Amino acid sequence: MKVTHIPFQKTGFFSNMMLDYLEKNEKLTSFYNHFPDFDGFQHQILEKQKSFDLQTRTILYNELKNQYKAVEVSQKTSENIELLQSQNTFTITTGHQLNLFTGPLYFLYKILSTINLCEELSEKFPDKNFVPIYWMATEDHDFDEINYFNFKGKKVLWNRKDGGAVGRFSTEGLEEVLDVFSAHLGNSKNALYLKNLFSEAYLKHNNLADATRFIANSLFGQYGLVIIDGDSKGLKQVFSPFVKNELLHQTSFTEVSKTIIELEKDYKIQVNPREINLFFLENNSRERIVFENGIYKILNSDIEFTKEAIIQELENNPEKFSPNVLLRPLYQEVILPNLCYIGGGGEIAYWLQLKGYFDAIAVPFPILLLRNSVQVISSKQVKKLENLSISIEEIFLNQHELISKKVIENSEIRIQFDEKKDFLQNQFSELKEVAKQTDITFVNAVNAQERKQIKGLEMLEKRLLKAEKRRQEDLVQQITILQNELFPNQSLEERQRNFSEYYLEYGGDFIEMLKAALKPLQHEFTVLQL
């Protein structure tokens, strides 16, 4: 195994907002609390320690004990749950949807980033405890986003009726998905493990939340990962004062709207707030709460509440009130002694919209850390790259740019068009000086002729490149095939492939190698050569 770290900037796959955030650009500093480095964590620990009370810890501990009642818990995870009772214990959290069989590869990278950061912080602050948390997005209702995973270029799909919070979905019908998946796996030792993992998770658990917990616990329990389901009456009870504020005052809408005005001057906005950022949750439905003409209404239903009635409903049944994408971060920070949220670029971008809201309701805003990203390259692919004289950094170039670069490098014709353009522009500079001494019409004529000549050179350059690509057709094809292998659909493989492809080949060593390679606070892209 060889590990190479390259700057996120050189991959071409990350937004300007994320690159500015990693570079501590002043345009973003007011939208977050502390930067993800050891100094930032030092300050964050002090802030969270002051705000997180023992009573909330006790409720959290009891709820986790209840959620893990039927789970085979590793010693490390059991110890971490016990540690949460202590006031010098803090969490590092990542969250993810309940994608079928974990979904895209970055599910692994999120969780391993979280585990590794806890280990780094434990070394830096030995008098504190740090517990890695995976927050299951059990209350989401976007089933179409999670009902499949890709395996070797094919979509493995779960068809079932949609409706309500996905964590409560029955796993009925997934035996058919297992049959389809198994047909592509073969009968190796690693294939049998994957079949058994799928079977144990989805055929022996009644709902998607329990099945997902089983998979995450099987893959990461040995590292002490603690998995939490926010769809809980006890935890919602802790959060209910903030739900009440949302219902009565719509503070999130007011504060996030202010932030958006400032943020959108330089960046694309990820999420727009609603006046009430809550859903009403029942067994088979999760519908928005709206306030119209003095009445609280549940969309797509006949349910209505007066102000007094909805507050009474909140007191009696807090579990029925579900935060949307803007309030879920707050829910997490209220019920966990959390220091940091680890997420992808899109997630970090919408978290940056929330700082003003957190300030307004006096809840410490967590450190935000861009998760590790990984490109896996096999030894066979490394050899092909070497034969084609393509460096690790060059594989991230746009395909047209990469092919053009290599065709030119491999060409026997050595015409430096940039030099020709520079020479031409220098010649016209002299003409422009002469033209200034005559009249404006001659100046315009010189400028027009310069543009024409430069355009002519550019046209010749394109035609020469096109001719060279035809002549070097074999090279072009090799580069295209190899880059398409590395970047399915011209996207990072972590957004396309499922972990099972690599587990099938490398087994549990794949997760061990990833864990050894990922450095969360290094803020760089990881290339893993296996």
Short mmCIF file of C-alpha atoms in Angstrom, two decimals:
data_model
loop_
_atom_site.label_atom_id
_atom_site.label_comp_id
_atom_site.label_asym_id
_atom_site.label_seq_id
_atom_site.Cartn_x
_atom_site.Cartn_y
_atom_site.Cartn_z
CA MET A 1 0.00 0.00 0.00
CA LYS A 2 1.22 3.47 -0.91
CA VAL A 3 -0.52 6.63 0.27
CA THR A 4 -0.29 9.98 -1.47
CA HIS A 5 -1.92 13.16 -0.18
CA ILE A 6 -2.64 15.97 -2.63
CA PRO A 7 -4.34 19.35 -2.08
CA PHE A 8 -8.10 19.39 -2.56
CA GLN A 9 -7.57 22.35 -4.90
CA LYS A 10 -5.75 20.16 -7.44
CA THR A 11 -8.55 17.64 -7.85
CA GLY A 12 -11.09 19.97 -9.48
CA PHE A 13 -13.98 18.32 -7.61
CA PHE A 14 -14.54 20.79 -4.75
CA SER A 15 -16.51 24.04 -4.66
CA ASN A 16 -14.94 27.46 -4.25
CA MET A 17 -16.69 27.73 -0.89
CA MET A 18 -14.97 24.60 0.42
CA LEU A 19 -11.58 25.65 -0.91
CA ASP A 20 -11.99 29.10 0.67
CA TYR A 21 -13.00 27.47 3.95
CA LEU A 22 -9.92 25.24 3.98
CA GLU A 23 -7.72 28.26 3.25
CA LYS A 24 -9.34 30.29 6.08
CA ASN A 25 -10.52 32.92 3.63
CA GLU A 26 -11.74 36.03 5.47
CA LYS A 27 -14.98 35.96 3.46
CA LEU A 28 -16.05 32.91 5.51
CA THR A 29 -14.61 33.43 8.98
CA SER A 30 -17.79 35.02 10.35
CA PHE A 31 -19.84 31.98 9.32
CA TYR A 32 -18.12 29.47 11.59
CA ASN A 33 -16.92 29.30 15.16
CA HIS A 34 -13.47 27.69 15.27
CA PHE A 35 -11.31 26.24 12.48
CA PRO A 36 -10.65 22.47 12.60
CA ASP A 37 -7.17 22.43 14.12
CA PHE A 38 -5.92 21.64 17.62
CA ASP A 39 -6.17 25.26 18.70
CA GLY A 40 -9.78 25.36 17.54
CA PHE A 41 -10.58 22.19 19.47
CA GLN A 42 -9.01 23.61 22.62
CA HIS A 43 -11.50 26.52 22.53
CA GLN A 44 -14.42 24.31 21.48
CA ILE A 45 -13.91 21.96 24.43
CA LEU A 46 -14.16 24.85 26.90
CA GLU A 47 -17.34 26.21 25.29
CA LYS A 48 -19.10 22.85 25.17
CA GLN A 49 -18.06 21.92 28.69
CA LYS A 50 -19.80 25.02 30.05
CA SER A 51 -23.03 24.50 28.11
CA PHE A 52 -23.70 20.74 28.26
CA ASP A 53 -25.31 19.66 31.53
CA LEU A 54 -25.18 16.37 33.40
CA GLN A 55 -28.91 15.78 33.12
CA THR A 56 -28.73 15.72 29.31
CA ARG A 57 -25.78 13.32 29.52
CA THR A 58 -27.85 10.98 31.66
CA ILE A 59 -30.77 11.04 29.22
CA LEU A 60 -28.38 10.43 26.31
CA TYR A 61 -26.70 7.54 28.12
CA ASN A 62 -30.01 5.87 29.02
CA GLU A 63 -31.31 6.24 25.46
CA LEU A 64 -28.18 4.71 23.95
CA LYS A 65 -28.33 1.82 26.41
CA ASN A 66 -31.89 1.23 25.27
CA GLN A 67 -31.03 1.48 21.56
CA TYR A 68 -28.17 -1.01 21.98
CA LYS A 69 -30.24 -3.46 24.01
CA ALA A 70 -30.50 -6.02 21.20
CA VAL A 71 -27.10 -5.26 19.61
CA GLU A 72 -23.92 -7.28 20.02
CA VAL A 73 -21.68 -4.51 21.35
CA SER A 74 -17.89 -4.48 21.14
CA GLN A 75 -15.94 -3.77 24.31
CA LYS A 76 -14.69 -0.49 22.84
CA THR A 77 -18.20 0.73 21.96
CA SER A 78 -19.52 -0.35 25.36
CA GLU A 79 -16.74 1.61 27.07
CA ASN A 80 -17.50 4.67 24.94
CA ILE A 81 -21.19 4.61 25.86
CA GLU A 82 -20.22 4.43 29.54
CA LEU A 83 -17.77 7.31 29.10
CA LEU A 84 -20.57 9.57 27.87
CA GLN A 85 -21.74 9.89 31.47
CA SER A 86 -18.53 11.74 32.31
CA GLN A 87 -18.33 15.51 31.93
CA ASN A 88 -14.89 15.31 30.37
CA THR A 89 -16.20 13.19 27.47
CA PHE A 90 -17.04 14.77 24.12
CA THR A 91 -18.26 13.50 20.78
CA ILE A 92 -17.20 13.88 17.17
CA THR A 93 -20.16 13.28 14.89
CA THR A 94 -20.88 12.39 11.30
CA GLY A 95 -24.30 11.73 9.80
CA HIS A 96 -25.54 9.83 6.82
CA GLN A 97 -28.71 8.62 5.18
CA LEU A 98 -29.80 4.99 5.56
CA ASN A 99 -28.60 4.05 2.09
CA LEU A 100 -29.11 0.46 1.06
CA PHE A 101 -25.99 -1.52 2.05
CA THR A 102 -24.26 1.79 3.00
CA GLY A 103 -24.68 3.34 -0.46
CA PRO A 104 -21.64 5.19 -1.89
CA LEU A 105 -18.07 4.60 -0.71
CA TYR A 106 -17.85 7.88 1.16
CA PHE A 107 -20.03 6.38 3.90
CA LEU A 108 -16.85 4.60 5.01
CA TYR A 109 -14.72 7.72 4.69
CA LYS A 110 -17.07 9.77 6.87
CA ILE A 111 -17.04 7.24 9.67
CA LEU A 112 -13.32 6.47 9.52
CA SER A 113 -12.55 10.22 9.50
CA THR A 114 -14.64 10.49 12.68
CA ILE A 115 -12.94 7.54 14.38
CA ASN A 116 -9.45 8.72 13.44
CA LEU A 117 -10.11 12.27 14.63
CA CYS A 118 -11.19 10.94 18.02
CA GLU A 119 -7.91 9.04 18.26
CA GLU A 120 -5.89 12.12 17.30
CA LEU A 121 -7.70 14.27 19.85
CA SER A 122 -7.21 11.64 22.57
CA GLU A 123 -3.46 11.88 22.05
CA LYS A 124 -3.48 15.68 22.03
CA PHE A 125 -5.82 16.05 25.04
CA PRO A 126 -5.15 12.96 27.21
CA ASP A 127 -7.30 14.19 30.10
CA LYS A 128 -10.42 14.16 27.86
CA ASN A 129 -12.38 11.36 26.19
CA PHE A 130 -13.59 11.52 22.58
CA VAL A 131 -16.34 9.28 21.25
CA PRO A 132 -17.06 8.80 17.52
CA ILE A 133 -20.77 9.09 16.69
CA TYR A 134 -22.65 8.02 13.57
CA TRP A 135 -25.98 9.83 13.45
CA MET A 136 -28.43 7.77 11.42
CA ALA A 137 -30.76 9.96 9.37
CA THR A 138 -33.73 7.78 10.29
CA GLU A 139 -36.32 10.55 9.90
CA ASP A 140 -35.51 11.38 6.29
CA HIS A 141 -38.25 10.56 3.80
CA ASP A 142 -36.37 10.80 0.48
CA PHE A 143 -36.58 7.10 -0.28
CA ASP A 144 -35.44 7.50 -3.90
CA GLU A 145 -32.06 8.74 -2.64
CA ILE A 146 -31.37 5.63 -0.57
CA ASN A 147 -33.11 2.67 -2.22
CA TYR A 148 -30.14 1.45 -4.28
CA PHE A 149 -26.40 1.00 -4.46
CA ASN A 150 -24.05 0.55 -7.41
CA PHE A 151 -22.04 -2.62 -7.83
CA LYS A 152 -19.61 -2.95 -10.74
CA GLY A 153 -21.49 -0.41 -12.81
CA LYS A 154 -24.93 -1.90 -12.16
CA LYS A 155 -27.66 -0.53 -9.93
CA VAL A 156 -28.93 -2.87 -7.21
CA LEU A 157 -32.41 -1.50 -6.51
CA TRP A 158 -35.03 -2.00 -3.80
CA ASN A 159 -38.57 -1.40 -5.02
CA ARG A 160 -41.21 -0.75 -2.39
CA LYS A 161 -43.97 1.71 -1.58
CA ASP A 162 -42.69 5.06 -0.33
CA GLY A 163 -44.03 6.94 2.71
CA GLY A 164 -42.95 8.27 6.10
CA ALA A 165 -39.61 8.21 7.88
CA VAL A 166 -37.24 5.74 6.23
CA GLY A 167 -35.88 4.40 9.53
CA ARG A 168 -39.30 2.91 10.25
CA PHE A 169 -39.57 1.18 6.86
CA SER A 170 -40.10 -2.57 7.00
CA THR A 171 -37.25 -4.61 5.46
CA GLU A 172 -39.78 -6.89 3.80
CA GLY A 173 -38.84 -7.62 0.19
CA LEU A 174 -35.09 -7.27 0.62
CA GLU A 175 -34.58 -11.02 0.22
CA GLU A 176 -35.21 -10.42 -3.50
CA VAL A 177 -32.50 -7.74 -3.54
CA LEU A 178 -30.12 -10.20 -1.85
CA ASP A 179 -30.81 -12.77 -4.58
CA VAL A 180 -29.91 -10.24 -7.29
CA PHE A 181 -26.80 -9.05 -5.43
CA SER A 182 -25.61 -12.59 -4.63
CA ALA A 183 -25.73 -13.56 -8.29
CA HIS A 184 -22.92 -11.05 -8.98
CA LEU A 185 -20.70 -11.89 -6.01
CA GLY A 186 -19.42 -15.41 -6.58
CA ASN A 187 -18.48 -17.78 -3.76
CA SER A 188 -15.17 -16.52 -2.39
CA LYS A 189 -14.62 -16.07 1.33
CA ASN A 190 -15.16 -12.32 1.01
CA ALA A 191 -18.27 -12.85 -1.11
CA LEU A 192 -19.75 -15.11 1.56
CA TYR A 193 -19.06 -12.44 4.20
CA LEU A 194 -20.88 -9.81 2.14
CA LYS A 195 -23.86 -12.10 1.53
CA ASN A 196 -24.05 -12.91 5.22
CA LEU A 197 -23.73 -9.25 6.24
CA PHE A 198 -26.60 -8.30 3.93
CA SER A 199 -28.71 -11.24 5.05
CA GLU A 200 -28.12 -10.71 8.80
CA ALA A 201 -28.87 -6.99 8.48
CA TYR A 202 -31.94 -6.93 6.29
CA LEU A 203 -33.53 -10.34 6.70
CA LYS A 204 -33.16 -10.57 10.48
CA HIS A 205 -34.13 -7.00 11.42
CA ASN A 206 -37.61 -5.58 11.05
CA ASN A 207 -36.84 -2.02 10.02
CA LEU A 208 -34.26 -0.05 8.09
CA ALA A 209 -32.87 1.73 11.17
CA ASP A 210 -32.05 -1.54 12.96
CA ALA A 211 -30.61 -3.05 9.78
CA THR A 212 -28.36 -0.05 9.15
CA ARG A 213 -27.20 -0.05 12.77
CA PHE A 214 -26.26 -3.72 12.41
CA ILE A 215 -24.14 -3.05 9.31
CA ALA A 216 -22.35 0.00 10.74
CA ASN A 217 -21.74 -1.82 14.02
CA SER A 218 -20.39 -4.89 12.17
CA LEU A 219 -17.95 -2.82 10.12
CA PHE A 220 -16.84 -0.28 12.74
CA GLY A 221 -17.83 -1.52 16.19
CA GLN A 222 -14.29 -2.71 16.88
CA TYR A 223 -13.15 0.94 16.73
CA GLY A 224 -15.71 2.07 19.31
CA LEU A 225 -18.21 3.70 16.97
CA VAL A 226 -21.44 4.67 18.73
CA ILE A 227 -24.54 4.76 16.51
CA ILE A 228 -27.50 6.95 17.45
CA ASP A 229 -31.08 7.10 16.20
CA GLY A 230 -32.64 10.53 16.73
CA ASP A 231 -36.16 9.15 16.23
CA SER A 232 -36.60 8.87 19.99
CA LYS A 233 -39.17 10.27 22.41
CA GLY A 234 -36.60 10.71 25.19
CA LEU A 235 -34.18 12.68 23.02
CA LYS A 236 -36.96 14.73 21.43
CA GLN A 237 -38.09 15.68 24.94
CA VAL A 238 -34.70 17.36 25.48
CA PHE A 239 -35.08 19.17 22.17
CA SER A 240 -38.70 20.25 22.72
CA PRO A 241 -37.91 23.79 24.04
CA PHE A 242 -36.24 24.54 20.71
CA VAL A 243 -39.17 23.04 18.80
CA LYS A 244 -41.49 25.29 20.80
CA ASN A 245 -39.38 28.31 19.88
CA GLU A 246 -39.55 27.28 16.24
CA LEU A 247 -43.34 26.95 16.33
CA LEU A 248 -43.96 30.23 18.12
CA HIS A 249 -41.21 32.50 16.85
CA GLN A 250 -39.71 30.98 13.65
CA THR A 251 -36.26 32.07 14.80
CA SER A 252 -34.46 29.81 12.33
CA PHE A 253 -36.18 31.46 9.36
CA THR A 254 -35.31 34.95 10.57
CA GLU A 255 -31.67 34.24 11.40
CA VAL A 256 -30.80 31.96 8.48
CA SER A 257 -32.40 34.43 6.05
CA LYS A 258 -30.06 37.14 7.39
CA THR A 259 -27.06 34.87 6.90
CA ILE A 260 -28.09 33.97 3.36
CA ILE A 261 -28.13 37.64 2.36
CA GLU A 262 -24.46 37.90 3.34
CA LEU A 263 -23.34 34.46 2.19
CA GLU A 264 -24.90 34.57 -1.27
CA LYS A 265 -22.78 37.62 -2.16
CA ASP A 266 -19.93 35.21 -2.83
CA TYR A 267 -21.33 31.67 -2.78
CA LYS A 268 -24.14 29.45 -3.93
CA ILE A 269 -26.75 28.82 -1.23
CA GLN A 270 -27.42 25.15 -0.39
CA VAL A 271 -30.71 25.29 1.52
CA ASN A 272 -33.41 27.96 1.80
CA PRO A 273 -35.28 28.09 5.12
CA ARG A 274 -39.02 27.74 5.48
CA GLU A 275 -40.99 29.76 8.00
CA ILE A 276 -41.34 26.60 10.11
CA ASN A 277 -38.57 24.05 9.61
CA LEU A 278 -40.39 21.10 11.15
CA PHE A 279 -42.31 18.05 9.99
CA PHE A 280 -45.12 16.22 11.73
CA LEU A 281 -44.16 12.58 11.99
CA GLU A 282 -46.52 9.61 12.11
CA ASN A 283 -46.08 5.94 11.24
CA ASN A 284 -46.57 6.28 7.49
CA SER A 285 -46.15 9.98 6.91
CA ARG A 286 -43.77 12.90 7.49
CA GLU A 287 -45.42 16.13 6.40
CA ARG A 288 -44.50 19.80 6.76
CA ILE A 289 -46.01 21.98 9.47
CA VAL A 290 -47.26 25.35 8.17
CA PHE A 291 -48.83 28.30 9.96
CA GLU A 292 -51.76 29.89 8.12
CA ASN A 293 -54.36 32.34 9.42
CA GLY A 294 -53.53 31.63 13.05
CA ILE A 295 -53.76 27.83 12.60
CA TYR A 296 -51.01 25.21 12.42
CA LYS A 297 -51.71 22.80 9.57
CA ILE A 298 -50.10 19.53 8.56
CA LEU A 299 -49.79 19.49 4.77
CA ASN A 300 -51.48 16.72 2.79
CA SER A 301 -53.72 15.89 5.75
CA ASP A 302 -56.76 17.16 7.61
CA ILE A 303 -54.79 17.69 10.84
CA GLU A 304 -54.94 21.20 12.30
CA PHE A 305 -53.93 22.75 15.63
CA THR A 306 -54.51 25.99 17.43
CA LYS A 307 -51.45 27.51 19.08
CA GLU A 308 -52.42 26.07 22.46
CA ALA A 309 -53.22 22.66 20.97
CA ILE A 310 -49.92 22.25 19.11
CA ILE A 311 -47.91 23.20 22.21
CA GLN A 312 -49.92 20.63 24.17
CA GLU A 313 -49.23 18.05 21.43
CA LEU A 314 -45.52 18.86 21.70
CA GLU A 315 -45.56 18.33 25.46
CA ASN A 316 -47.45 15.03 25.18
CA ASN A 317 -45.80 13.61 22.02
CA PRO A 318 -42.46 15.31 21.28
CA GLU A 319 -41.47 12.35 19.06
CA LYS A 320 -44.02 13.52 16.47
CA PHE A 321 -42.04 16.69 15.72
CA SER A 322 -39.24 16.05 13.24
CA PRO A 323 -36.56 18.62 12.35
CA ASN A 324 -35.82 19.26 8.69
CA VAL A 325 -32.37 19.65 7.16
CA LEU A 326 -31.84 23.06 8.83
CA LEU A 327 -32.96 22.06 12.32
CA ARG A 328 -31.42 18.59 12.41
CA PRO A 329 -27.94 20.07 13.09
CA LEU A 330 -29.35 21.93 16.09
CA TYR A 331 -31.06 18.78 17.40
CA GLN A 332 -27.73 16.96 17.23
CA GLU A 333 -25.85 19.70 19.06
CA VAL A 334 -28.48 19.97 21.80
CA ILE A 335 -28.49 16.28 22.73
CA LEU A 336 -24.78 15.47 22.24
CA PRO A 337 -21.65 16.85 23.97
CA ASN A 338 -20.42 17.44 20.44
CA LEU A 339 -17.33 19.34 19.31
CA CYS A 340 -17.24 18.78 15.58
CA TYR A 341 -19.38 17.70 12.65
CA ILE A 342 -17.64 15.86 9.80
CA GLY A 343 -19.40 15.99 6.45
CA GLY A 344 -19.08 16.38 2.70
CA GLY A 345 -18.79 19.70 0.89
CA GLY A 346 -22.54 20.14 0.44
CA GLU A 347 -23.20 19.43 4.12
CA ILE A 348 -20.52 21.84 5.35
CA ALA A 349 -21.93 24.48 2.99
CA TYR A 350 -25.39 24.39 4.55
CA TRP A 351 -23.95 24.21 8.09
CA LEU A 352 -22.22 27.53 7.32
CA GLN A 353 -25.69 29.06 6.90
CA LEU A 354 -26.52 28.24 10.53
CA LYS A 355 -23.95 30.07 12.66
CA GLY A 356 -26.15 33.16 13.22
CA TYR A 357 -29.08 30.96 14.22
CA PHE A 358 -27.01 29.06 16.78
CA ASP A 359 -25.77 32.35 18.21
CA ALA A 360 -29.33 33.68 18.51
CA ILE A 361 -30.48 30.69 20.58
CA ALA A 362 -27.23 30.44 22.60
CA VAL A 363 -26.11 26.96 21.50
CA PRO A 364 -22.36 26.52 20.77
CA PHE A 365 -21.76 26.14 17.05
CA PRO A 366 -19.57 23.08 16.34
CA ILE A 367 -16.32 22.93 14.44
CA LEU A 368 -16.94 21.89 10.82
CA LEU A 369 -14.53 19.47 9.17
CA LEU A 370 -14.56 18.40 5.53
CA ARG A 371 -14.44 14.60 5.53
CA ASN A 372 -11.58 12.69 4.00
CA SER A 373 -11.91 11.88 0.31
CA VAL A 374 -10.15 8.92 -1.29
CA GLN A 375 -9.25 7.67 -4.74
CA VAL A 376 -8.34 3.99 -4.78
CA ILE A 377 -5.91 2.86 -7.50
CA SER A 378 -4.99 -0.79 -8.01
CA SER A 379 -1.43 -1.91 -8.73
CA LYS A 380 -2.54 -2.81 -12.25
CA GLN A 381 -3.87 0.73 -12.78
CA VAL A 382 -0.69 2.23 -11.33
CA LYS A 383 1.34 0.30 -13.92
CA LYS A 384 -0.90 1.60 -16.71
CA LEU A 385 -0.46 5.18 -15.45
CA GLU A 386 3.32 4.73 -15.45
CA ASN A 387 3.28 3.32 -18.98
CA LEU A 388 1.25 6.31 -20.13
CA SER A 389 3.49 8.76 -18.21
CA ILE A 390 0.51 10.06 -16.24
CA SER A 391 1.23 11.33 -12.72
CA ILE A 392 -1.10 10.90 -9.75
CA GLU A 393 -2.06 14.58 -9.87
CA GLU A 394 -2.68 14.48 -13.62
CA ILE A 395 -5.40 11.83 -13.33
CA PHE A 396 -7.65 14.49 -11.83
CA LEU A 397 -7.48 16.68 -14.93
CA ASN A 398 -10.58 17.11 -17.06
CA GLN A 399 -10.54 14.23 -19.59
CA HIS A 400 -10.22 16.53 -22.62
CA GLU A 401 -7.40 18.43 -20.91
CA LEU A 402 -5.58 15.23 -19.92
CA ILE A 403 -5.81 13.69 -23.38
CA SER A 404 -4.70 16.92 -25.06
CA LYS A 405 -1.74 17.25 -22.69
CA LYS A 406 -0.54 13.69 -23.27
CA VAL A 407 -1.09 13.80 -27.03
CA ILE A 408 1.01 16.96 -27.25
CA GLU A 409 3.73 15.47 -25.01
CA ASN A 410 3.79 12.33 -27.17
CA SER A 411 3.78 14.20 -30.47
CA GLU A 412 6.82 14.30 -32.76
CA ILE A 413 5.68 17.73 -33.95
CA ARG A 414 6.98 20.40 -31.61
CA ILE A 415 5.15 23.62 -32.32
CA GLN A 416 4.85 25.87 -29.29
CA PHE A 417 1.69 27.79 -30.05
CA ASP A 418 1.90 29.80 -26.84
CA GLU A 419 5.29 31.10 -27.93
CA LYS A 420 3.91 31.91 -31.38
CA LYS A 421 1.03 33.85 -29.81
CA ASP A 422 3.42 35.75 -27.52
CA PHE A 423 5.63 36.60 -30.50
CA LEU A 424 2.63 37.77 -32.51
CA GLN A 425 1.34 39.93 -29.66
CA ASN A 426 4.78 41.53 -29.26
CA GLN A 427 4.81 42.41 -32.98
CA PHE A 428 1.39 43.98 -32.72
CA SER A 429 2.49 45.94 -29.63
CA GLU A 430 4.96 47.80 -31.84
CA LEU A 431 2.27 48.44 -34.44
CA LYS A 432 -0.08 49.76 -31.73
CA GLU A 433 2.53 52.31 -30.65
CA VAL A 434 2.80 53.53 -34.26
CA ALA A 435 -1.00 53.55 -34.58
CA LYS A 436 -1.35 55.83 -31.56
CA GLN A 437 0.59 58.49 -33.48
CA THR A 438 -1.87 58.44 -36.38
CA ASP A 439 -5.62 58.25 -35.79
CA ILE A 440 -8.22 56.09 -34.01
CA THR A 441 -9.29 54.27 -37.18
CA PHE A 442 -5.79 52.85 -37.65
CA VAL A 443 -5.68 51.78 -33.97
CA ASN A 444 -8.96 49.89 -34.45
CA ALA A 445 -7.65 48.26 -37.61
CA VAL A 446 -4.50 47.04 -35.81
CA ASN A 447 -6.54 45.64 -32.90
CA ALA A 448 -8.91 43.86 -35.30
CA GLN A 449 -6.02 42.35 -37.24
CA GLU A 450 -4.37 41.17 -34.00
CA ARG A 451 -7.57 39.39 -32.94
CA LYS A 452 -7.86 37.81 -36.38
CA GLN A 453 -4.26 36.54 -36.34
CA ILE A 454 -4.52 35.16 -32.79
CA LYS A 455 -7.81 33.46 -33.66
CA GLY A 456 -6.17 31.98 -36.75
CA LEU A 457 -3.36 30.53 -34.65
CA GLU A 458 -5.85 29.09 -32.17
CA MET A 459 -7.77 27.48 -35.02
CA LEU A 460 -4.57 25.93 -36.38
CA GLU A 461 -3.69 24.69 -32.90
CA LYS A 462 -7.08 22.98 -32.55
CA ARG A 463 -6.79 21.39 -36.00
CA LEU A 464 -3.29 20.14 -35.28
CA LEU A 465 -4.42 18.69 -31.94
CA LYS A 466 -7.38 17.01 -33.62
CA ALA A 467 -5.10 15.50 -36.26
CA GLU A 468 -2.66 14.30 -33.60
CA LYS A 469 -5.49 12.68 -31.63
CA ARG A 470 -6.46 10.75 -34.75
CA ARG A 471 -2.85 9.73 -35.32
CA GLN A 472 -2.46 8.70 -31.65
CA GLU A 473 -5.86 6.99 -31.47
CA ASP A 474 -4.52 4.08 -29.41
CA LEU A 475 -3.09 6.43 -26.75
CA VAL A 476 -6.34 8.40 -26.60
CA GLN A 477 -8.34 5.21 -26.13
CA GLN A 478 -6.05 3.90 -23.39
CA ILE A 479 -6.25 7.17 -21.43
CA THR A 480 -10.05 7.35 -21.86
CA ILE A 481 -10.61 3.77 -20.66
CA LEU A 482 -8.27 4.14 -17.69
CA GLN A 483 -9.67 7.46 -16.51
CA ASN A 484 -13.23 6.15 -16.88
CA GLU A 485 -12.27 3.21 -14.67
CA LEU A 486 -10.95 5.56 -12.01
CA PHE A 487 -13.75 8.13 -12.29
CA PRO A 488 -17.08 6.47 -13.19
CA ASN A 489 -19.31 8.96 -15.04
CA GLN A 490 -16.43 11.45 -14.76
CA SER A 491 -17.15 11.75 -11.05
CA LEU A 492 -15.21 10.77 -7.93
CA GLU A 493 -15.60 7.02 -7.44
CA GLU A 494 -16.53 7.60 -3.79
CA ARG A 495 -19.84 9.04 -5.02
CA GLN A 496 -20.53 6.11 -7.35
CA ARG A 497 -19.16 2.81 -6.07
CA ASN A 498 -20.21 0.72 -3.08
CA PHE A 499 -17.66 -0.57 -0.56
CA SER A 500 -18.54 -4.17 -1.51
CA GLU A 501 -16.50 -3.94 -4.74
CA TYR A 502 -13.30 -3.41 -2.79
CA TYR A 503 -14.30 -5.66 0.11
CA LEU A 504 -14.81 -8.48 -2.39
CA GLU A 505 -11.17 -8.14 -3.45
CA TYR A 506 -9.40 -7.11 -0.24
CA GLY A 507 -11.74 -8.20 2.57
CA GLY A 508 -11.48 -6.55 5.98
CA ASP A 509 -7.96 -5.35 5.08
CA PHE A 510 -9.60 -2.69 2.91
CA ILE A 511 -11.10 -0.96 5.94
CA GLU A 512 -7.85 -1.36 7.90
CA MET A 513 -5.87 0.21 5.03
CA LEU A 514 -8.30 3.10 4.78
CA LYS A 515 -8.13 3.71 8.49
CA ALA A 516 -4.33 3.77 8.38
CA ALA A 517 -4.32 6.22 5.46
CA LEU A 518 -6.90 8.83 6.51
CA LYS A 519 -5.64 11.96 8.27
CA PRO A 520 -8.68 14.14 9.09
CA LEU A 521 -6.80 17.29 10.15
CA GLN A 522 -4.39 17.19 7.22
CA HIS A 523 -7.08 18.71 4.97
CA GLU A 524 -5.88 16.90 1.85
CA PHE A 525 -7.22 14.40 -0.68
CA THR A 526 -5.97 10.84 -0.20
CA VAL A 527 -4.86 8.58 -3.05
CA LEU A 528 -4.56 4.95 -1.96
CA GLN A 529 -2.47 2.70 -4.19
CA LEU A 530 -3.21 -0.96 -3.43
#
